[in-house]
Amino acid sequence: MDVVEVVPTFEQYAFTFGGVAPLVRIRPGTALRVWSDDAFCGALQKPTDLSSEKVDLRFVNPQTGPFFVEGAEPGDTLALHFVAMEPARDWGASAAIPFFGGLTSTDRTATLQEPLPDTTWIYELDRARNTVTFAARHTDLEIALPVEPMLGTVGVAPPGGEVRSSLVPERFGGNMDTPQMRPGTTCFLGVNVEGALFSIGDGHYRQGEGEACGTAVEGAMTTTLVVELVKGGAPLWPRLEDDTHWMTVGSSRPLEDAWRIGQVELVRWFGELYGLHPMDAYQLLSQITEVPIANVVDANYSTVVKARKSLLPRAAAYGGLHDDLRRRAASLL
């Protein structure tokens, strides 16, 4: 399989979904190897670099793309199968940013509090051990943590000519910040505009569920993926499939509405997969789902609703496309 290499310049980064001209045109079936910058555009490189001094909030969460997929039309389904994610730098950065995060006063949850201290942590990468090292700023503790790469941001252009910030998760995908967006996962997104215009970015070397402080171990990433197109069948919200789970992603505020969206979407998907009446799917999923919180810090919060395949009869989504993409991806590893 031919692989198209894409390494953008800063001038080519996209900071929105929608409103950006295509960076590259590709055909369905194309494999891409894509470099993406970290959420801070590389501005935080040492613990003394502070977000309030170094990070330009006009230029955060840079996306590589958008990619125009030949033949993609509104109502189609874009399938992105993630083959590999490799740290592209020897360090990652995380930060407590003033008035941003899950445990501080924010513009949405306003209180009469001073901001938490503007603080940066640098995680050094050990490629031989495949770890990143947490080094405490106020004590002497250091812990080597496994690298578990993921993408915080995967999405297509929204419908209706909308232009949305790359900080926002919504029906088009976007900044979902779920650790489920990792190698071995296929992401299904509904196409809203001609060409789909999808972008990816916001690489994380690892992230806890919820992304509590608002930032993961943010790092530049080289991502290998295979792009496919299914005519018709567009899901209303992002769907994920890996070898072990069916998953749907809901993004909204408050958090329970994100949960509701994910639950409803999995009920609908089980209607397609198993021919279940909605009430039967509702009952079944009430007994088997797992619901990790993806993020509680973005403009919308995101939850993932998961159903374990081993509990269920065998089923195939989109003609068994995930399994087919897994086979094709093996040639790229």
XYZ file of N, CA and C in Angstrom, residues 42-244:
609
model
N 4.502 23.633 20.335
C 5.894 23.500 20.753
C 6.396 24.614 21.641
N 5.485 25.442 22.191
C 5.913 26.629 22.949
C 6.437 26.290 24.335
N 5.987 25.177 24.919
C 6.420 24.810 26.272
C 7.467 23.703 26.162
N 8.718 24.047 26.448
C 9.819 23.101 26.270
C 10.597 22.827 27.550
N 10.385 23.648 28.567
C 11.064 23.446 29.842
C 10.143 23.915 30.962
N 10.363 23.433 32.195
C 9.436 23.757 33.283
C 9.277 25.247 33.545
N 10.273 26.051 33.202
C 10.167 27.500 33.441
C 9.364 28.226 32.366
N 8.991 27.523 31.289
C 8.115 28.117 30.268
C 6.691 28.106 30.791
N 6.071 29.272 30.933
C 4.720 29.377 31.455
C 3.735 29.655 30.330
N 2.568 29.042 30.411
C 1.575 29.204 29.350
C 1.167 30.659 29.180
N 1.071 31.408 30.291
C 0.648 32.811 30.203
C 1.657 33.665 29.461
N 2.904 33.212 29.395
C 3.955 33.972 28.719
C 4.291 33.425 27.333
N 4.134 32.119 27.140
C 4.639 31.476 25.930
C 3.556 31.042 24.936
N 2.348 30.794 25.430
C 1.317 30.214 24.568
C 0.404 31.306 24.035
N 0.298 31.380 22.721
C -0.611 32.312 22.064
C -1.940 31.589 21.858
N -2.968 32.011 22.587
C -4.238 31.297 22.563
C -4.942 31.354 21.216
N -4.452 32.174 20.298
C -4.989 32.141 18.930
C -4.489 30.914 18.181
N -3.399 30.345 18.672
C -2.750 29.253 17.951
C -2.522 28.072 18.893
N -3.619 27.442 19.291
C -3.549 26.230 20.105
C -4.343 25.127 19.409
N -3.986 23.880 19.721
C -4.581 22.709 19.069
C -4.445 22.771 17.546
N -3.229 22.920 17.025
C -3.063 22.937 15.567
C -3.426 21.592 14.952
N -4.139 21.661 13.847
C -4.546 20.454 13.136
C -3.744 20.286 11.846
N -3.434 19.047 11.528
C -2.869 18.750 10.211
C -4.023 18.363 9.302
N -4.173 19.110 8.222
C -5.301 18.959 7.314
C -5.800 20.336 6.935
N -7.015 20.420 6.412
C -7.907 19.280 6.171
C -7.539 18.505 4.905
N -7.969 17.232 4.903
C -7.785 16.350 3.764
C -9.107 16.231 3.019
N -9.048 16.453 1.720
C -10.227 16.322 0.855
C -10.259 14.895 0.332
N -11.319 14.159 0.654
C -11.453 12.764 0.233
C -12.294 12.713 -1.036
N -11.696 12.274 -2.120
C -12.396 12.218 -3.400
C -13.656 11.357 -3.289
N -14.766 11.893 -3.788
C -16.019 11.147 -3.812
C -16.859 11.264 -2.566
N -16.339 11.880 -1.502
C -17.102 12.010 -0.255
C -18.174 13.081 -0.405
N -19.400 12.728 -0.052
C -20.532 13.643 -0.160
C -21.310 13.636 1.154
N -22.053 14.713 1.423
C -22.863 14.730 2.642
C -23.751 13.490 2.735
N -23.777 12.888 3.917
C -24.546 11.662 4.123
C -23.717 10.409 4.044
N -22.472 10.516 3.557
C -21.571 9.363 3.517
C -20.898 9.172 4.879
N -20.181 8.065 5.001
C -19.463 7.745 6.235
C -17.972 7.705 5.960
N -17.210 8.515 6.666
C -15.759 8.490 6.578
C -15.228 7.540 7.635
N -14.339 6.631 7.234
C -13.716 5.691 8.167
C -12.225 5.989 8.229
N -11.720 6.235 9.435
C -10.301 6.494 9.666
C -9.777 5.399 10.583
N -8.906 4.553 10.047
C -8.339 3.473 10.860
C -6.923 3.852 11.275
N -6.697 3.916 12.588
C -5.404 4.340 13.119
C -4.492 3.131 13.283
N -3.395 3.170 12.537
C -2.473 2.047 12.476
C -1.380 2.181 13.532
N -0.773 3.359 13.615
C 0.348 3.582 14.533
C 0.401 5.042 14.916
N 0.867 5.320 16.134
C 1.112 6.672 16.618
C 2.456 6.653 17.323
N 3.382 7.476 16.834
C 4.753 7.469 17.344
C 5.126 8.874 17.823
N 5.586 9.002 19.073
C 6.045 10.319 19.531
C 7.096 10.891 18.582
N 6.887 12.149 18.209
C 7.784 12.792 17.239
C 8.798 13.706 17.916
N 8.755 13.793 19.240
C 9.755 14.526 20.007
C 10.160 13.666 21.203
N 11.240 14.054 21.848
C 11.728 13.305 23.005
C 11.205 13.860 24.323
N 10.180 14.695 24.267
C 9.558 15.240 25.466
C 8.112 15.610 25.151
N 7.309 15.600 26.197
C 5.948 16.105 26.118
C 5.746 17.117 27.217
N 4.724 17.937 27.084
C 4.470 19.001 28.067
C 3.036 18.936 28.560
N 2.862 19.229 29.836
C 1.524 19.406 30.400
C 1.547 20.678 31.236
N 0.383 21.274 31.441
C 0.363 22.560 32.139
C -0.945 22.754 32.880
N -0.857 23.433 34.014
C -2.026 23.992 34.676
C -2.137 25.432 34.194
N -3.139 25.696 33.373
C -3.314 26.989 32.726
C -4.312 27.819 33.534
N -4.015 29.064 33.823
C -4.922 29.873 34.643
C -6.353 29.891 34.107
N -7.300 29.628 35.006
C -8.732 29.621 34.702
C -9.099 28.611 33.625
N -8.389 27.473 33.606
C -8.705 26.395 32.669
C -8.436 25.074 33.369
N -9.360 24.129 33.241
C -9.181 22.823 33.855
C -10.404 22.412 34.649
N -10.400 21.173 35.119
C -11.570 20.623 35.773
C -11.703 20.972 37.234
N -10.634 21.411 37.887
C -10.672 21.668 39.331
C -10.271 23.102 39.664
N -10.680 24.024 38.809
C -10.398 25.432 39.042
C -11.583 26.265 38.564
N -11.660 27.481 38.991
C -12.665 28.403 38.469
C -12.401 28.647 36.981
N -13.468 28.643 36.171
C -13.349 28.897 34.736
C -14.381 29.932 34.309
N -14.361 30.282 33.029
C -15.345 31.241 32.535
C -16.754 30.647 32.507
N -16.853 29.312 32.492
C -18.159 28.650 32.511
C -18.610 28.307 33.924
N -17.656 28.011 34.797
C -17.930 27.724 36.205
C -17.225 28.805 37.003
N -17.879 29.936 37.106
C -17.246 31.137 37.646
C -17.401 31.193 39.162
N -16.281 31.415 39.847
C -16.289 31.605 41.296
C -15.320 32.741 41.627
N -15.431 33.263 42.850
C -14.537 34.334 43.286
C -13.240 33.726 43.822
N -12.502 33.097 42.922
C -11.235 32.460 43.271
C -10.128 33.001 42.395
N -8.939 33.076 42.960
C -7.767 33.333 42.141
C -7.471 32.083 41.315
N -6.803 32.219 40.168
C -6.460 31.038 39.370
C -5.458 30.162 40.111
N -5.486 28.875 39.811
C -4.428 28.002 40.301
C -3.106 28.444 39.678
N -1.980 28.145 40.312
C -0.690 28.627 39.804
C -0.404 28.138 38.381
N 0.035 29.036 37.552
C 0.467 28.713 36.189
C 1.722 27.840 36.302
N 1.595 26.574 35.924
C 2.669 25.609 36.172
C 2.846 24.709 34.960
N 4.084 24.409 34.628
C 4.397 23.532 33.503
C 5.196 22.324 33.987
N 4.832 21.167 33.482
C 5.580 19.935 33.726
C 6.097 19.414 32.393
N 7.350 19.030 32.328
C 7.937 18.430 31.134
C 8.172 16.946 31.409
N 7.688 16.118 30.510
C 7.829 14.666 30.611
C 8.875 14.213 29.600
N 10.017 13.735 30.092
C 11.069 13.246 29.198
C 10.714 11.840 28.708
N 10.928 11.632 27.423
C 10.603 10.357 26.784
C 11.823 9.441 26.780
N 11.637 8.211 27.219
C 12.664 7.177 27.125
C 12.191 6.191 26.068
N 12.742 6.309 24.870
C 12.265 5.463 23.766
C 12.591 3.992 23.995
N 13.726 3.709 24.592
C 14.104 2.315 24.814
C 13.115 1.629 25.755
N 12.679 2.340 26.792
C 11.739 1.771 27.766
C 10.286 2.078 27.414
N 10.070 2.948 26.423
C 8.735 3.375 26.013
C 7.964 3.967 27.197
N 8.640 4.907 27.883
C 8.029 5.575 29.030
C 8.208 7.081 28.920
N 7.361 7.796 29.647
C 7.561 9.225 29.905
C 7.629 9.395 31.417
N 8.454 10.321 31.873
C 8.700 10.452 33.300
C 7.992 11.664 33.883
N 7.096 11.390 34.841
C 6.501 12.457 35.635
C 7.528 12.898 36.666
N 7.859 14.186 36.668
C 8.772 14.755 37.661
C 8.013 15.835 38.418
N 7.729 15.582 39.687
C 6.973 16.538 40.499
C 7.714 17.867 40.575
N 6.971 18.961 40.592
C 7.559 20.294 40.664
C 7.808 20.750 42.101
N 7.055 20.230 43.053
C 7.114 20.749 44.420
C 7.647 19.725 45.420
N 7.932 18.516 44.946
C 8.536 17.469 45.766
C 9.568 16.751 44.905
N 10.135 15.670 45.426
C 11.209 14.984 44.706
C 10.744 13.729 43.968
N 9.448 13.505 43.877
C 8.951 12.263 43.293
C 9.103 12.236 41.773
N 9.583 11.118 41.239
C 9.611 10.851 39.804
C 9.022 9.470 39.557
N 8.194 9.358 38.502
C 7.568 8.091 38.156
C 7.633 7.917 36.646
N 8.139 6.778 36.182
C 8.138 6.448 34.760
C 6.790 5.821 34.408
N 6.093 6.430 33.474
C 4.763 5.983 33.061
C 4.810 5.441 31.637
N 4.069 4.372 31.337
C 4.071 3.837 29.972
C 3.537 4.858 28.961
N 4.153 4.909 27.805
C 3.619 5.706 26.702
C 2.384 4.992 26.151
N 1.277 5.700 26.087
C 0.032 5.167 25.530
C -0.532 6.214 24.573
N 0.021 6.292 23.351
C -0.305 7.402 22.460
C -1.754 7.386 21.989
N -2.264 8.590 21.803
C -3.645 8.798 21.336
C -3.715 10.166 20.672
N -4.800 10.395 19.951
C -5.063 11.707 19.371
C -6.233 12.352 20.092
N -6.034 13.574 20.547
C -7.124 14.301 21.189
C -8.161 14.793 20.192
N -7.729 15.046 18.956
C -8.597 15.730 18.003
C -8.651 14.998 16.666
N -9.850 14.581 16.287
C -10.127 13.942 14.996
C -11.498 14.432 14.563
N -11.606 15.022 13.387
C -12.919 15.513 12.999
C -13.008 15.900 11.545
N -14.232 16.156 11.116
C -14.538 16.603 9.764
C -15.113 18.016 9.820
N -15.278 18.635 8.663
C -15.915 19.956 8.623
C -17.378 19.835 9.056
N -17.867 20.770 9.880
C -19.266 20.726 10.329
C -20.227 21.038 9.178
N -21.523 20.779 9.389
C -22.511 21.109 8.356
C -22.844 22.589 8.339
N -23.551 23.008 7.295
C -24.116 24.348 7.247
C -23.122 25.469 7.133
N -21.901 25.172 6.651
C -20.897 26.210 6.518
C -20.317 26.690 7.834
N -20.552 25.940 8.912
C -20.033 26.366 10.208
C -18.516 26.260 10.259
N -17.925 27.128 11.061
C -16.493 27.089 11.373
C -16.387 26.982 12.884
N -15.776 25.897 13.370
C -15.694 25.656 14.799
C -14.237 25.552 15.231
N -13.946 26.071 16.394
C -12.606 26.025 16.948
C -12.136 24.587 17.114
N -10.828 24.374 16.962
C -10.254 23.045 17.169
C -10.225 22.661 18.645
N -10.726 23.511 19.529
C -10.877 23.179 20.945
C -12.234 22.556 21.250
N -13.125 22.483 20.248
C -14.515 22.079 20.488
C -14.762 20.647 20.019
N -15.370 19.788 20.860
C -15.913 18.521 20.376
C -17.417 18.661 20.132
N -17.884 18.027 19.058
C -19.302 18.117 18.702
C -19.631 16.938 17.798
N -20.772 17.033 17.065
C -21.182 15.930 16.195
C -20.149 15.617 15.126
N -19.386 16.621 14.713
C -18.382 16.425 13.672
C -17.107 15.773 14.211
N -17.074 15.452 15.480
C -15.869 14.910 16.110
C -15.164 16.031 16.848
N -13.972 16.393 16.369
C -13.244 17.497 16.971
C -12.459 17.071 18.196
N -12.424 17.954 19.190
C -11.528 17.799 20.341
C -12.144 16.896 21.419
N -12.361 15.635 21.070
C -13.033 14.696 21.972
C -12.140 14.267 23.133
N -10.828 14.258 22.926
C -9.869 13.935 23.990
C -10.171 12.595 24.659
N -10.432 11.569 23.860
C -10.661 10.255 24.436
C -9.459 9.345 24.215
N -8.967 8.674 25.264
C -7.877 7.710 25.086
C -8.242 6.537 24.175
N -9.541 6.411 23.817
C -9.936 5.347 22.890
C -9.487 5.627 21.461
N -9.081 6.873 21.163
C -8.638 7.242 19.810
C -7.154 6.890 19.689
N -6.879 5.613 19.540
C -5.527 5.085 19.632
C -5.298 4.067 18.523
N -4.062 3.613 18.363
C -3.798 2.610 17.326
C -4.692 1.378 17.506
N -5.214 0.891 16.381
C -6.121 -0.247 16.398
C -7.583 0.135 16.376
N -7.886 1.418 16.509
C -9.268 1.907 16.503
C -9.646 2.426 15.127
N -10.888 2.155 14.723
C -11.470 2.767 13.530
C -12.520 3.772 13.970
N -12.402 4.991 13.475
C -13.340 6.068 13.796
C -14.242 6.298 12.590
N -15.557 6.246 12.817
C -16.539 6.494 11.762
C -17.187 7.857 12.008
N -17.125 8.728 11.006
C -17.670 10.077 11.108
C -18.616 10.340 9.943
N -19.709 11.015 10.216
C -20.619 11.405 9.151
C -20.038 12.550 8.334
N -20.127 12.446 7.016
C -19.628 13.487 6.115
C -20.691 14.582 5.993
N -20.262 15.837 6.153
C -21.191 16.975 6.108
C -21.023 17.850 4.884
N -19.819 17.826 4.281
C -19.532 18.679 3.130
C -18.795 17.853 2.089
N -18.803 18.324 0.872
C -18.079 17.627 -0.183
C -16.609 17.473 0.199
N -16.108 16.257 0.064
C -14.713 15.979 0.377
C -14.447 15.644 1.828
N -15.442 15.771 2.681
C -15.365 15.488 4.129
C -14.497 16.496 4.874
N -13.304 16.837 4.333
C -12.394 17.818 4.938
C -12.076 17.457 6.390
N -11.405 16.310 6.565
C -11.050 15.885 7.913
C -9.647 16.338 8.280
N -9.444 16.534 9.574
C -8.150 16.919 10.125
C -7.890 16.104 11.382
N -6.606 15.972 11.732
C -6.239 15.296 12.974
C -5.144 16.101 13.680
N -5.016 15.879 14.989
C -3.962 16.554 15.737
C -4.091 16.326 17.222
N -3.450 17.200 18.006
C -3.521 17.155 19.455
C -3.021 15.814 19.989
N -1.811 15.431 19.589
C -1.245 14.178 20.054
C -0.967 14.182 21.547
N -1.290 13.064 22.196
C -1.027 12.877 23.618
C -0.169 11.631 23.784
N 0.936 11.751 24.521
C 1.762 10.574 24.791
C 1.099 9.678 25.825
N 0.275 10.261 26.664
C -0.661 9.528 27.500
C -1.627 10.539 28.114
N -2.772 10.030 28.571
C -3.782 10.893 29.200
C -4.679 10.043 30.072
N -4.975 10.520 31.265
C -5.978 9.874 32.098
C -7.371 10.209 31.609
N -8.334 9.343 31.906
C -9.715 9.601 31.519
C -10.215 10.856 32.230
N -10.794 11.769 31.457
C -11.271 13.033 31.991
C -10.361 14.209 31.712
N -9.050 13.928 31.483
C -8.061 14.984 31.241
C -8.222 16.104 32.277
N -8.149 15.746 33.562
C -8.639 16.591 34.654
C -8.083 18.007 34.665
N -6.773 18.188 34.497
C -6.215 19.539 34.588
C -6.379 20.321 33.292
N -6.900 19.656 32.244
C -7.121 20.324 30.969
C -6.081 20.022 29.923
N -4.957 19.430 30.326
C -3.914 19.078 29.358
C -3.389 17.691 29.678
N -3.102 16.939 28.627
C -2.494 15.619 28.754
C -0.976 15.780 28.698
N -0.250 14.689 28.470
C 1.166 14.798 28.116
C 1.175 15.123 26.629
N 1.152 16.416 26.332
C 0.977 16.916 24.975
C 2.281 16.757 24.198
N 2.181 16.156 23.001
C 3.402 15.948 22.241
C 3.169 15.877 20.752
N 4.172 16.286 19.994
C 4.113 16.114 18.538
C 4.026 14.627 18.219
N 3.293 14.290 17.153
C 3.003 12.892 16.864
C 3.125 12.612 15.372
N 3.627 11.426 15.063
C 3.562 10.911 13.696
C 2.533 9.798 13.692
N 1.456 10.002 12.948
C 0.319 9.084 12.945
C 0.186 8.429 11.576
N 0.098 7.112 11.573
C -0.179 6.365 10.345
C -1.632 5.918 10.394
N -2.375 6.210 9.332
C -3.788 5.838 9.264
C -4.173 5.474 7.846
N -5.260 4.727 7.734
C -5.837 4.367 6.442
C -7.205 5.014 6.356
N -7.482 5.641 5.221
C -8.727 6.393 5.017
C -9.634 5.612 4.078
N -10.876 5.410 4.479
C -11.857 4.759 3.616
C -13.163 5.540 3.628
N -13.996 5.235 2.648
C -15.271 5.927 2.487
C -16.369 4.901 2.263
N -17.469 5.053 2.996
C -18.672 4.244 2.799
C -19.746 5.174 2.260
N -20.330 4.812 1.140
C -21.393 5.648 0.590
C -22.652 5.485 1.428
N -23.163 6.618 1.938
C -24.350 6.609 2.772
C -24.037 6.179 4.188
N -25.097 5.999 4.964
C -24.980 5.452 6.310
C -24.353 6.355 7.341
N -24.335 7.669 7.120
C -23.627 8.583 8.016
C -24.164 8.500 9.440
N -23.300 8.263 10.421
C -23.748 8.333 11.814
C -23.949 9.784 12.232
N -24.879 10.000 13.145
C -25.132 11.366 13.601
C -23.991 11.865 14.474
N -23.391 10.946 15.275
C -22.280 11.270 16.170
C -21.153 10.271 15.920
N -19.929 10.590 16.359
C -18.810 9.691 16.088
C -19.026 8.293 16.667
N -18.642 7.301 15.860
C -18.649 5.909 16.296
C -17.220 5.385 16.237
N -16.873 4.529 17.197
C -15.551 3.918 17.241
C -15.715 2.410 17.322
N -14.804 1.708 16.654
C -14.765 0.256 16.762
C -13.312 -0.169 16.892
N -13.048 -1.070 17.846
C -11.754 -1.747 17.875
C -12.012 -3.243 17.954
N -11.015 -4.030 18.245
C -11.198 -5.480 18.222
C -12.073 -5.976 19.362
N -12.268 -5.149 20.394
C -12.980 -5.629 21.581
C -14.285 -4.909 21.888
